[in-house]
CSV table of C-alpha atoms in Angstrom, one decimal:
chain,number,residue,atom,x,y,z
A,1,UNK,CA,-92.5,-115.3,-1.5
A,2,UNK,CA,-94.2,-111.8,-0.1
A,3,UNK,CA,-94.4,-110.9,3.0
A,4,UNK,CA,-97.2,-108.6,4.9
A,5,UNK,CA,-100.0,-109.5,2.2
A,6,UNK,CA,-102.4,-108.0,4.3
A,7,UNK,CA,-100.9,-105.5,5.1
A,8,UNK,CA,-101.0,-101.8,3.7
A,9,UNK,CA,-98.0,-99.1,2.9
A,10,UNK,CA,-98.3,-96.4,1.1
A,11,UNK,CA,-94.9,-93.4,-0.7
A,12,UNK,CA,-96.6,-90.2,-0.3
A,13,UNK,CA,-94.5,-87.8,-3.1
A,14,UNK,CA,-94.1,-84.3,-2.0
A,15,UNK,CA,-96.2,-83.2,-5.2
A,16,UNK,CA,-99.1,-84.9,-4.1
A,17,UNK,CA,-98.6,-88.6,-6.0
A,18,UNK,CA,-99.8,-91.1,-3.5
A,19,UNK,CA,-98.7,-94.8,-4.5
A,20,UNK,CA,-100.0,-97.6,-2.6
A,21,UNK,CA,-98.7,-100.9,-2.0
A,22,UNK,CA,-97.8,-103.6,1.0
A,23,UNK,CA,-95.6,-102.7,3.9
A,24,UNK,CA,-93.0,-105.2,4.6
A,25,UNK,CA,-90.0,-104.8,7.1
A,26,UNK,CA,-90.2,-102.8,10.1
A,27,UNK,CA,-94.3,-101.1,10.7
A,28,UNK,CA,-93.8,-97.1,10.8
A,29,UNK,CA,-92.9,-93.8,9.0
A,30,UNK,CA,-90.2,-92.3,7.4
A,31,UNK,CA,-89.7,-88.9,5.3
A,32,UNK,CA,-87.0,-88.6,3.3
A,33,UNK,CA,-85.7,-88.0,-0.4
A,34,UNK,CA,-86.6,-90.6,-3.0
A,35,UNK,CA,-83.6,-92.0,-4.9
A,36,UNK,CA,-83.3,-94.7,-6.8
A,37,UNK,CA,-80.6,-97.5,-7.6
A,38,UNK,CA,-80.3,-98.9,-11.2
A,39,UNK,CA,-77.9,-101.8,-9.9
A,40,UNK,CA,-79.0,-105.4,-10.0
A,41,UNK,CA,-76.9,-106.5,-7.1
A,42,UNK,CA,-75.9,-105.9,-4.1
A,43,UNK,CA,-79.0,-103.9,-1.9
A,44,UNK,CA,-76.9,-105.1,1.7
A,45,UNK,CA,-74.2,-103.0,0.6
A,46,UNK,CA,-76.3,-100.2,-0.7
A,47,UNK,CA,-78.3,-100.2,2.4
A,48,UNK,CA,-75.7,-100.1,4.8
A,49,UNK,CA,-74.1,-97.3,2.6
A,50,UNK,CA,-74.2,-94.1,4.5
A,51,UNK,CA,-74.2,-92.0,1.7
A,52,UNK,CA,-77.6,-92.7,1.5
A,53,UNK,CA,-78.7,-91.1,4.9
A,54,UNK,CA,-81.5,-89.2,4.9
A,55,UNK,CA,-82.7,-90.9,1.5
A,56,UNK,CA,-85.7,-93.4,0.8
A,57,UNK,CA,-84.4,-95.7,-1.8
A,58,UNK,CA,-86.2,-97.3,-4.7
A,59,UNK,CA,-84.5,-100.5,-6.4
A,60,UNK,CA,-85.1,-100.5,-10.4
A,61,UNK,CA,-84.1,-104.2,-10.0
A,62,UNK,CA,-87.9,-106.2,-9.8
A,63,UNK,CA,-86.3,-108.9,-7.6
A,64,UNK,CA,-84.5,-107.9,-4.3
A,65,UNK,CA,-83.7,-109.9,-1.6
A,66,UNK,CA,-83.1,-113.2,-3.8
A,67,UNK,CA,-79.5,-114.2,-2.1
A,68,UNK,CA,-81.3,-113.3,1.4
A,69,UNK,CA,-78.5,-111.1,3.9
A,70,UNK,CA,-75.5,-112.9,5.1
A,71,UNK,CA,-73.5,-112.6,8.5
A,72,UNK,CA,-71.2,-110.0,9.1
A,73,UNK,CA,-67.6,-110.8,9.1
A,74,UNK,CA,-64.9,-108.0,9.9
A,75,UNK,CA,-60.7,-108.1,9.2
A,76,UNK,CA,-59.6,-106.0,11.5
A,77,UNK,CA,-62.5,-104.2,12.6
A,78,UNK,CA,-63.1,-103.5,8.5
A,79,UNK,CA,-66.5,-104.8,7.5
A,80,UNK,CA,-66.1,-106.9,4.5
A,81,UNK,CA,-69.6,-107.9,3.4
A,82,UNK,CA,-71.7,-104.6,4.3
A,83,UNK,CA,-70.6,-101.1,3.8
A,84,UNK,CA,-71.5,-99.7,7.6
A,85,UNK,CA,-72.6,-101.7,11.1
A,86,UNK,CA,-76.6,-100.5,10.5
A,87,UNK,CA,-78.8,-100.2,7.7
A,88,UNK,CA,-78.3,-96.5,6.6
A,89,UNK,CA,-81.7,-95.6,4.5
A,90,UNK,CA,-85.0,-94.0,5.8
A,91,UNK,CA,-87.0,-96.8,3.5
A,92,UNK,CA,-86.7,-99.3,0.9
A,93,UNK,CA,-89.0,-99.3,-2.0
A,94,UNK,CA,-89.1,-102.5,-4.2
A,95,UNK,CA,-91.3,-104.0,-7.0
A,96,UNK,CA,-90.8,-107.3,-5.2
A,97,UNK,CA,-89.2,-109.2,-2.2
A,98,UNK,CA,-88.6,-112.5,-3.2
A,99,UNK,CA,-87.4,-116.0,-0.9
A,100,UNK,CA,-83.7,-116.1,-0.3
A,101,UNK,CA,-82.0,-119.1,-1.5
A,102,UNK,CA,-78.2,-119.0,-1.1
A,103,UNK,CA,-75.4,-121.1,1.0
A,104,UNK,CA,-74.6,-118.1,3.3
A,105,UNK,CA,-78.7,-116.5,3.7
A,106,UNK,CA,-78.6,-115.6,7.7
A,107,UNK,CA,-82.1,-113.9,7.1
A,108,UNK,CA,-84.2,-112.3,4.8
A,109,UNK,CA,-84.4,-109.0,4.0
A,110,UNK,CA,-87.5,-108.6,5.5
A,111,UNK,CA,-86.0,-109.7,8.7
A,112,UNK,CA,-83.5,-107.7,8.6
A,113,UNK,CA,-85.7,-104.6,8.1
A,114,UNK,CA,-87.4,-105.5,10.8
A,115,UNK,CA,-84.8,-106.1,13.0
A,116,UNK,CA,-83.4,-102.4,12.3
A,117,UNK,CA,-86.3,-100.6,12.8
A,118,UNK,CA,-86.7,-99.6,8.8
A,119,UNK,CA,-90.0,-100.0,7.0
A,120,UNK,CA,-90.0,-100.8,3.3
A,121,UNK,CA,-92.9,-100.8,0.6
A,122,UNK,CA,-93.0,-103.7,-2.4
A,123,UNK,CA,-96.1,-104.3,-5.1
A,124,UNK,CA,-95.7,-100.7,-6.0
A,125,UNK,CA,-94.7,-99.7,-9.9
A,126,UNK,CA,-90.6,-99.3,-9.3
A,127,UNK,CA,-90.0,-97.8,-13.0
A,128,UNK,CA,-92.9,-95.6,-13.2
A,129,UNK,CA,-91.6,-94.1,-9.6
A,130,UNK,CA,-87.9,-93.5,-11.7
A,131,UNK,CA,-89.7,-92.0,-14.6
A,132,UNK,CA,-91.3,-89.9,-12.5
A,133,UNK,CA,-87.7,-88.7,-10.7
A,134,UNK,CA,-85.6,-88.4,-14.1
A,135,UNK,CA,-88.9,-86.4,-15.5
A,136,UNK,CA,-89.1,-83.8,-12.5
A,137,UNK,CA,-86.2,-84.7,-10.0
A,138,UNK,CA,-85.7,-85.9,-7.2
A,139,UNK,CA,-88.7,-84.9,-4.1
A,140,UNK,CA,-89.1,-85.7,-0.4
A,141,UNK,CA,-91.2,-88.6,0.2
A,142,UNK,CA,-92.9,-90.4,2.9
A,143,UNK,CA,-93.1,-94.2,3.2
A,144,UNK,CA,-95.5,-95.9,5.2
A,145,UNK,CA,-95.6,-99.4,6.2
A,146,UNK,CA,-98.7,-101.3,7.9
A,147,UNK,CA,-100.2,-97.6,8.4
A,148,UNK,CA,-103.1,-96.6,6.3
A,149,UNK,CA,-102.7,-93.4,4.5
A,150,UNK,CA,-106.1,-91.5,6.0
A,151,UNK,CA,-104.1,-92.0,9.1
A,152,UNK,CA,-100.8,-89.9,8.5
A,153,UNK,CA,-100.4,-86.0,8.1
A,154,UNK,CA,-97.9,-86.2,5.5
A,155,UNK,CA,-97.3,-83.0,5.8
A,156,UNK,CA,-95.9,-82.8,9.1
A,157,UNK,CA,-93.5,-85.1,7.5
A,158,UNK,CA,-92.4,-82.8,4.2
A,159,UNK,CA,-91.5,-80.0,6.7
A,160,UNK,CA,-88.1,-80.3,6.7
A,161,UNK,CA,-86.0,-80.5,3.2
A,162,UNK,CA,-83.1,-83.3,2.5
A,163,UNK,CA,-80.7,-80.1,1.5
A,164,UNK,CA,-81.4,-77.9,4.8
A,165,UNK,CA,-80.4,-81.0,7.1
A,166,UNK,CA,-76.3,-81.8,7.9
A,167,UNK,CA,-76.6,-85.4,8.0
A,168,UNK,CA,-73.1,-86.1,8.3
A,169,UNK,CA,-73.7,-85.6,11.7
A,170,UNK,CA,-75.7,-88.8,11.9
A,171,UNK,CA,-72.8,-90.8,9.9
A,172,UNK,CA,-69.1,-89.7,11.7
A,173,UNK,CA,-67.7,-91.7,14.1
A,174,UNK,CA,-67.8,-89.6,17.8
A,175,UNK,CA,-64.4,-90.4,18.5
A,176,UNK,CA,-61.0,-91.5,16.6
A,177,UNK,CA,-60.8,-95.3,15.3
A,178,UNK,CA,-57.7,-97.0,14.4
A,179,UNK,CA,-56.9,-99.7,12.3
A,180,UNK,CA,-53.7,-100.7,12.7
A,181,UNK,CA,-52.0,-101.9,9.3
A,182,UNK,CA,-48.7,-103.8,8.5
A,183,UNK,CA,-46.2,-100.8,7.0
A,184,UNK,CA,-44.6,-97.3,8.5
A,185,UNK,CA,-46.9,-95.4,6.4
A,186,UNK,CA,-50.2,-93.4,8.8
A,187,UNK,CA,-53.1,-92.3,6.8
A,188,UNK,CA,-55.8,-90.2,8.8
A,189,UNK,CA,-59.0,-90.7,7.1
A,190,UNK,CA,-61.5,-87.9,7.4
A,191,UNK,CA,-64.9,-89.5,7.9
A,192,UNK,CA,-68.1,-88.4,7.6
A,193,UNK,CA,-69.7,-91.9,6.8
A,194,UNK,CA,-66.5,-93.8,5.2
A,195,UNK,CA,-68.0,-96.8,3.7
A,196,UNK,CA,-66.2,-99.9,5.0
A,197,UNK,CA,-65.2,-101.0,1.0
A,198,UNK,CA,-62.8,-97.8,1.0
A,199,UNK,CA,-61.2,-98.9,4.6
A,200,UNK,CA,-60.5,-102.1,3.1
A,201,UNK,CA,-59.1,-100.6,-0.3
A,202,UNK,CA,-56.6,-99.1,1.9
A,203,UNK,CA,-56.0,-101.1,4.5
A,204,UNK,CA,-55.1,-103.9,2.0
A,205,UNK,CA,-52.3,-101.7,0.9
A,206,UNK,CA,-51.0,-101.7,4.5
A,207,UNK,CA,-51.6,-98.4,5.7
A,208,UNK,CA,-52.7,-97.6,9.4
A,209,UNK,CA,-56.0,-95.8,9.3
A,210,UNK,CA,-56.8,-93.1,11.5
A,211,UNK,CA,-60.6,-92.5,11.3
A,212,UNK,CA,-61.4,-89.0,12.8
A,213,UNK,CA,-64.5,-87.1,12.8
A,214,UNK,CA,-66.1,-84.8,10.4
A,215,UNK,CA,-65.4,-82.2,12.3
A,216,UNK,CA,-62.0,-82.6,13.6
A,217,UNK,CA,-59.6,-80.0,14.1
A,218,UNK,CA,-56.3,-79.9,11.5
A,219,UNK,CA,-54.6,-79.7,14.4
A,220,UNK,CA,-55.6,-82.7,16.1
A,221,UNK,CA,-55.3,-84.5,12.4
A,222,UNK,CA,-51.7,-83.5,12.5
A,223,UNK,CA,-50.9,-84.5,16.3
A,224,UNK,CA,-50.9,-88.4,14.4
A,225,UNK,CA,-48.0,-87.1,11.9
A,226,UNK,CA,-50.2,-88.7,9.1
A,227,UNK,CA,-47.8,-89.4,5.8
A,228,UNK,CA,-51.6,-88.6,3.8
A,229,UNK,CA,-55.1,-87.1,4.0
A,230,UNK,CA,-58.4,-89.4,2.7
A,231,UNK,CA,-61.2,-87.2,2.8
A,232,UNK,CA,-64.1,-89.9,2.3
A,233,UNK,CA,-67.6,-90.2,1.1
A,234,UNK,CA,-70.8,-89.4,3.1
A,235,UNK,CA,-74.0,-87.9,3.0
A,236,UNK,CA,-75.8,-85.4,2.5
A,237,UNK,CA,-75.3,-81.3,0.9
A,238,UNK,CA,-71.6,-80.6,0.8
A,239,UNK,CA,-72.6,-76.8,0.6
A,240,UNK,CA,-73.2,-77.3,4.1
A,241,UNK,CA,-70.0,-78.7,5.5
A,242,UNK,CA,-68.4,-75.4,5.5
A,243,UNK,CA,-65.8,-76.3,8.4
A,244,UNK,CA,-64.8,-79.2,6.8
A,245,UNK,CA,-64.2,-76.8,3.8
A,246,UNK,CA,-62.1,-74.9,6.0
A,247,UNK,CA,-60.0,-77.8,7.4
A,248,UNK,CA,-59.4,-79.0,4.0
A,249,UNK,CA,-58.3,-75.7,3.5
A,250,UNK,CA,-55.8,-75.7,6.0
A,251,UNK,CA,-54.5,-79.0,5.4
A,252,UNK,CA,-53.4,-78.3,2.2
A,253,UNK,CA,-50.8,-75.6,3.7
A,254,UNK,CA,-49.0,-79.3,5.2
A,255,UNK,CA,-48.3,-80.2,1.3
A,256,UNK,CA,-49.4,-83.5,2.0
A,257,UNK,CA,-51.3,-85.9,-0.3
A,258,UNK,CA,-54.7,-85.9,-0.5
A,259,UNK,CA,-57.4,-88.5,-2.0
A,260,UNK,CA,-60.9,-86.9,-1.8
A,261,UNK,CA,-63.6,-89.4,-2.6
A,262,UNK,CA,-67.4,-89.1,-3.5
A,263,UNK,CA,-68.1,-86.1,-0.7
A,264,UNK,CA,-64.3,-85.8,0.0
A,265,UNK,CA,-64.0,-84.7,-4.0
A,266,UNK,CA,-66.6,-82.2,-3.6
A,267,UNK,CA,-65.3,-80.7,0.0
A,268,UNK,CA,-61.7,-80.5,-2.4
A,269,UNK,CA,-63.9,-78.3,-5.1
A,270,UNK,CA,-65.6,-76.4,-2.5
A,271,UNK,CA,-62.5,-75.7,0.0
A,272,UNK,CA,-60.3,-74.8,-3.1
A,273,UNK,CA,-62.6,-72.2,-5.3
A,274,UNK,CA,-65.0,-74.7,-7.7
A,275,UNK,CA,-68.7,-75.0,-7.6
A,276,UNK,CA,-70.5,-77.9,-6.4
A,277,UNK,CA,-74.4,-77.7,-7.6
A,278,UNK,CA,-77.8,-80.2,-7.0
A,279,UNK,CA,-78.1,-82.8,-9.5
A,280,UNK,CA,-81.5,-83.3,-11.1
A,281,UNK,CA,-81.2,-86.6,-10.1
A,282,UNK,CA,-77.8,-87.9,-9.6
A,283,UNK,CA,-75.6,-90.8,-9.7
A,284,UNK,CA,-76.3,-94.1,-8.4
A,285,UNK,CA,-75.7,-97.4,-10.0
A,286,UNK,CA,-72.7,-99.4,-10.5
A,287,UNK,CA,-72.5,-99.8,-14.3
A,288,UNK,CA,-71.6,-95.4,-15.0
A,289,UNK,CA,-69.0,-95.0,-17.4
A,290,UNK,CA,-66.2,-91.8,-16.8
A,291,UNK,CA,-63.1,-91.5,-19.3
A,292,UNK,CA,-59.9,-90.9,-18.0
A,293,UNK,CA,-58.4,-87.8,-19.7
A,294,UNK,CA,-54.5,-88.6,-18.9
A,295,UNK,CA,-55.3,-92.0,-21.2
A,296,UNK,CA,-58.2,-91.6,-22.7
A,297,UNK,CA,-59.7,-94.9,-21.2
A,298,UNK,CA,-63.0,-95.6,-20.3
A,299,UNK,CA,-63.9,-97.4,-17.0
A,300,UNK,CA,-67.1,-98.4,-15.7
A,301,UNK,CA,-67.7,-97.4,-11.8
A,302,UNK,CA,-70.2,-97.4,-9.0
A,303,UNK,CA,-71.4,-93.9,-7.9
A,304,UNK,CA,-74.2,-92.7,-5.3
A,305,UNK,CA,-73.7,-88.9,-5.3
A,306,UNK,CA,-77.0,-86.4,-5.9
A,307,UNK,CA,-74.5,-83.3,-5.9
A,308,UNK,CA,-71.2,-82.7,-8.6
A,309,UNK,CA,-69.2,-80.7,-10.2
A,310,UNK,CA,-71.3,-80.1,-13.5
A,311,UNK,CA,-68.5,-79.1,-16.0
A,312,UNK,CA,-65.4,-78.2,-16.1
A,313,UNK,CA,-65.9,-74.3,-15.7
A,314,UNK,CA,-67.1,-75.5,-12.2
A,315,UNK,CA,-63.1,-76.5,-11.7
A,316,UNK,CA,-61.2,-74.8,-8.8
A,317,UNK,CA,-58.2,-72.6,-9.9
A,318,UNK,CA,-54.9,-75.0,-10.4
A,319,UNK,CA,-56.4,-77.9,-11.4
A,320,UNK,CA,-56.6,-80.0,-14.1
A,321,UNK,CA,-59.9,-82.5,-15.2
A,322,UNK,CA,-58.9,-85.7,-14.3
A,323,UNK,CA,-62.2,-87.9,-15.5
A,324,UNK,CA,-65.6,-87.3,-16.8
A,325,UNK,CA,-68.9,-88.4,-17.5
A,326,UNK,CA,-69.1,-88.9,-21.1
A,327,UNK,CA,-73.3,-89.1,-20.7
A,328,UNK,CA,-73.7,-85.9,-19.1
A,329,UNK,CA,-70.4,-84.1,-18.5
A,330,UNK,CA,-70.2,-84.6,-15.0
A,331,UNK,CA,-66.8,-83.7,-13.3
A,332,UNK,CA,-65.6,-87.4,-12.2
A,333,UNK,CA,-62.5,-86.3,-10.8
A,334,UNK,CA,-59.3,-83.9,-10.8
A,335,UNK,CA,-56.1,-83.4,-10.4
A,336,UNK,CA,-54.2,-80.5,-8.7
A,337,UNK,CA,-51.8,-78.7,-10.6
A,338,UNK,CA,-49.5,-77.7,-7.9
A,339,UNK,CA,-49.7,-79.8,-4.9
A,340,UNK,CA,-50.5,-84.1,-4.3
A,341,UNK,CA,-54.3,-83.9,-4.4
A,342,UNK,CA,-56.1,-86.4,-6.3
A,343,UNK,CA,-60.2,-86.7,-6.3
A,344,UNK,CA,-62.9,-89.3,-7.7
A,345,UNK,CA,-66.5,-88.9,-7.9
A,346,UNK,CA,-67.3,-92.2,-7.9
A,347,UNK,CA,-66.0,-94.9,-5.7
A,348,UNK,CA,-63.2,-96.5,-6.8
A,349,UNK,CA,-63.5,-100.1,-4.4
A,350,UNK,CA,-66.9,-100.7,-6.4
A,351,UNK,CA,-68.2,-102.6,-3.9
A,352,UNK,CA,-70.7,-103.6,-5.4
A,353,UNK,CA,-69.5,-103.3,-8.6
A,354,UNK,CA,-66.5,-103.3,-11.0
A,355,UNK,CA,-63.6,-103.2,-9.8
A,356,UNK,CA,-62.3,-101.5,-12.8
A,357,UNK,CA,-60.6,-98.3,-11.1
A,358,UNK,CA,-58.8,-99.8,-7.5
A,359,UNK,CA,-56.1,-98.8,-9.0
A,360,UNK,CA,-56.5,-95.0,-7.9
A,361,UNK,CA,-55.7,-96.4,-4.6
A,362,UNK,CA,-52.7,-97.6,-5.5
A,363,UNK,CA,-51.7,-94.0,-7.5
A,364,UNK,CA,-52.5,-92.7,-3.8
A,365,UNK,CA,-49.9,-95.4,-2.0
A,366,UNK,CA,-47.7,-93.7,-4.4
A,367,UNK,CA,-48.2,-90.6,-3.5
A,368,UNK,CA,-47.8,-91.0,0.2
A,369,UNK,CA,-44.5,-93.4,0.2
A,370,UNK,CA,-43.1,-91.5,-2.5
A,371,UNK,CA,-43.8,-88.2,1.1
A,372,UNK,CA,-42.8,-90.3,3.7
């Protein structure tokens, strides 16, 4: 079933490629950077994924929105079923939205769209938009849906680049949030757009979260005598975030330990000496494989990251590679040589996705009972 047949949408691609198809979900405009997703499941988690702020997102997948979007339900003020409260992307891009036909369907995706305000686009060649992106890179975009293209000064749109713009901003909670959890041991996660599978990763291992913001102080982290530091995902250029670089910095001097995921692993490389660079198109599925040096294992994980650590000579001093990227090289994660800091590129909850690698969380409960 479509939706919108008469209507019109248009992707506008910053180097002039103008791709036309129907609008469905919310009527309006959006600039942003085009992505794209090769995962076959779960879009209401990759939508509600802040990472992906900022970001028009194109689904490889030529079916979405087949097991419609399902009510939220929370444990403890942790989302289980979505990955934030609000859809995160600027647009959706699909080949197709199909009817929804599952037990728990609340709504379609094109409801749902509409309900948050978010235009998407669908009869449009998906694949030939991803050839495009692997051939040249990723580009701002701008989606239109139920406008006509004569209508819009695009330009006014491309006038402000994804990599200039601290989006983080957007994502952080504006005060501290606590989930209380059933041991001794006080985590203080650092979140600039935590998805909600991590909280439950570590909640389920009985910590009590402290979510702060982005930009909190050290010393306000330490006035909750946490027992560990998770410096979570989120969106956006990490080159930016130089104060969180700084506080990570500054942490470290507490000897605490330290998980850095996703964004958290590349404020780590920053804060501590390595190089983080611009992918030429990034990470995001939920089927990439990394290899685990310490056993020589490979696991297959969900990712959504655009920036990375792009070989090992990108390291900071005093650490040691922990996993890899056996496609392209990519720095996956690492290990510090002298004090408890652990990283991941990816997202070890996989949610969606494998859940191949949750046992980094429990390295990490480790780490912080073995402190306490």
């Amino acid at each position: 079933m479509t939706f919108y047949n008469e209507e019109i949408g248009f992707l506008y691609l910053e180097d002039g490629t103008l791709i036309k198809g129907k609008g469905f979900g919310a009527k309006g405009i959006r600039a942003g950077e085009i992505v794209f997703t090769t995962a076959m499941n779960g879009y209401p988690d990759s939508l509600t994924d802040p990472s992906y702020r900022g970001q028009i997102l194109v689904f490889t997948h030529p079916l979405i929105g087949n097991y419609g979007i399902p009510e939220k339900r929370t444990i403890n003020g942790i989302l289980t079923n979505f990955e934030s409260e609000v859809i995160q992307v600027e647009g959706v891009v699909i080949a197709e939205h199909t009817e929804p036909f599952k037990w728990n369907s609340a709504m379609t995706l094109d409801s749902w769209l509409k309900k948050e305000g978010v235009p998407g686009l669908q009869d449009v060649d998906t694949r030939a938009i991803v050839k495009k992106v692997r051939s040249f890179g990723v580009m701002m975009g701008v989606l239109a849906s139920g406008i006509d293209f004569d209508d819009v000064n695009v330009k006014k749109y491309l006038e402000k680049k994804y990599d200039e713009i601290d989006f983080a901003q957007y994502t952080s909670p504006k005060a501290p949030i606590i989930h209380q959890g059933n041991s001794e041991e006080t985590i203080v996660l650092v979140d600039c757009g935590i998805k909600h599978g991590i909280l439950y990763q570590l909640y389920q291992r009985g910590f009590t979260i402290v979510r702060v913001p982005c930009n909190y102080s050290v010393n306000k982290i330490m006035d909750f005598d946490p027992k560990g530091i998770v410096f979570g995902n989120g969106p956006g250029n990490p080159n930016l975030l130089k104060d969180l670089a700084q506080n990570f910095r500054e942490v470290t001097e507490y000897k605490l330990p330290i998980l850095g995921i996703c964004l958290g692993h590349q404020i780590a490389t920053i804060a501590l000496g390595g190089k983080v660079k611009k992918m030429k198109f990034g990470h995001r599925a939920v089927n990439k494989p990394v290899i685990d040096t310490t056993s020589n294992r490979c696991y297959i994980t969900t990712h959504n990251h655009g920036y990375g650590i792009l070989s090992k000579e990108d390291l900071p001093p005093n650490t040691k590679l922990w996993f890899y990227n056996p496609d392209d090289g990519t720095v996956e994660g690492w290990i510090h040589e002298k004090l408890p800091i652990i990283t991941t590129q990816f997202h070890p909850e996989a949610r969606p996705g494998p859940w191949d690698v949750t046992w980094v969380f429990d390295k990490f409960k480790k780490m912080v009972v073995k402190n306490a």
